XYZ file of C-alpha atoms in Angstrom:
75
model
C -15.938 31.425 -7.451
C -13.695 28.415 -6.917
C -12.306 26.957 -3.748
C -9.967 24.060 -3.187
C -11.005 21.430 -0.717
C -8.724 18.630 0.400
C -8.909 16.016 3.113
C -5.846 14.123 4.259
C -6.886 10.561 5.102
C -3.387 9.219 5.754
C -3.897 9.005 9.529
C -7.184 7.166 9.006
C -5.503 4.798 6.533
C -2.780 3.960 9.052
C -5.444 3.241 11.682
C -7.358 1.051 9.207
C -4.211 -0.935 8.411
C -3.470 -1.384 12.118
C -6.984 -2.762 12.652
C -6.614 -5.169 9.708
C -3.295 -6.497 11.000
C -4.778 -6.817 14.476
C -7.743 -8.766 13.059
C -5.633 -11.260 11.106
C -3.417 -11.888 14.115
C 0.308 -12.422 14.565
C 0.331 -15.904 13.014
C -1.093 -14.804 9.651
C 1.164 -15.838 6.773
C 0.289 -13.995 3.535
C 2.240 -16.511 1.429
C 0.336 -19.423 2.942
C -2.959 -17.571 2.454
C -2.143 -17.058 -1.233
C -1.170 -20.713 -1.668
C -4.453 -21.730 -0.061
C -6.394 -19.495 -2.449
C -4.539 -20.949 -5.433
C -5.271 -24.507 -4.256
C -8.956 -23.655 -3.805
C -9.082 -22.112 -7.294
C -7.493 -25.241 -8.781
C -10.042 -27.442 -7.016
C -12.916 -25.247 -8.129
C -12.125 -25.794 -11.803
C -10.835 -29.380 -11.584
C -12.604 -32.339 -13.103
C -14.530 -30.378 -15.724
C -16.165 -32.399 -18.473
C -15.646 -31.372 -22.114
C -18.638 -29.002 -22.218
C -17.717 -27.380 -18.920
C -14.109 -27.010 -20.110
C -15.371 -25.277 -23.281
C -17.453 -22.818 -21.238
C -14.502 -22.237 -18.894
C -12.227 -21.499 -21.870
C -14.813 -19.068 -23.287
C -15.047 -17.252 -19.949
C -11.257 -16.971 -19.745
C -11.090 -15.708 -23.347
C -13.794 -13.122 -22.561
C -11.832 -11.918 -19.533
C -14.541 -13.002 -17.077
C -12.202 -15.479 -15.371
C -8.436 -15.107 -15.002
C -6.294 -17.378 -17.140
C -4.130 -20.029 -15.549
C -0.868 -21.410 -16.851
C -1.639 -23.113 -20.150
C -5.228 -21.811 -20.205
C -6.794 -25.107 -19.147
C -8.498 -26.026 -15.928
C -6.728 -28.456 -13.631
C -7.336 -32.105 -14.587
């Protein structure tokens, strides 16, 4: 015996999105948020010494960390 069971969550998803937009507020700028994240990422991996740079490159090559531009951390 087989029965199909389906739940439509589209109304719940719309409510969830409304709550997210309400939480971030009217002044939220997604482009600025992305730029801020990119700047923080660049700072996080800046100033690595040679050994740290080697480990960073290995982690990028292994797919653990995302690659950036030329594959090197920011100077």
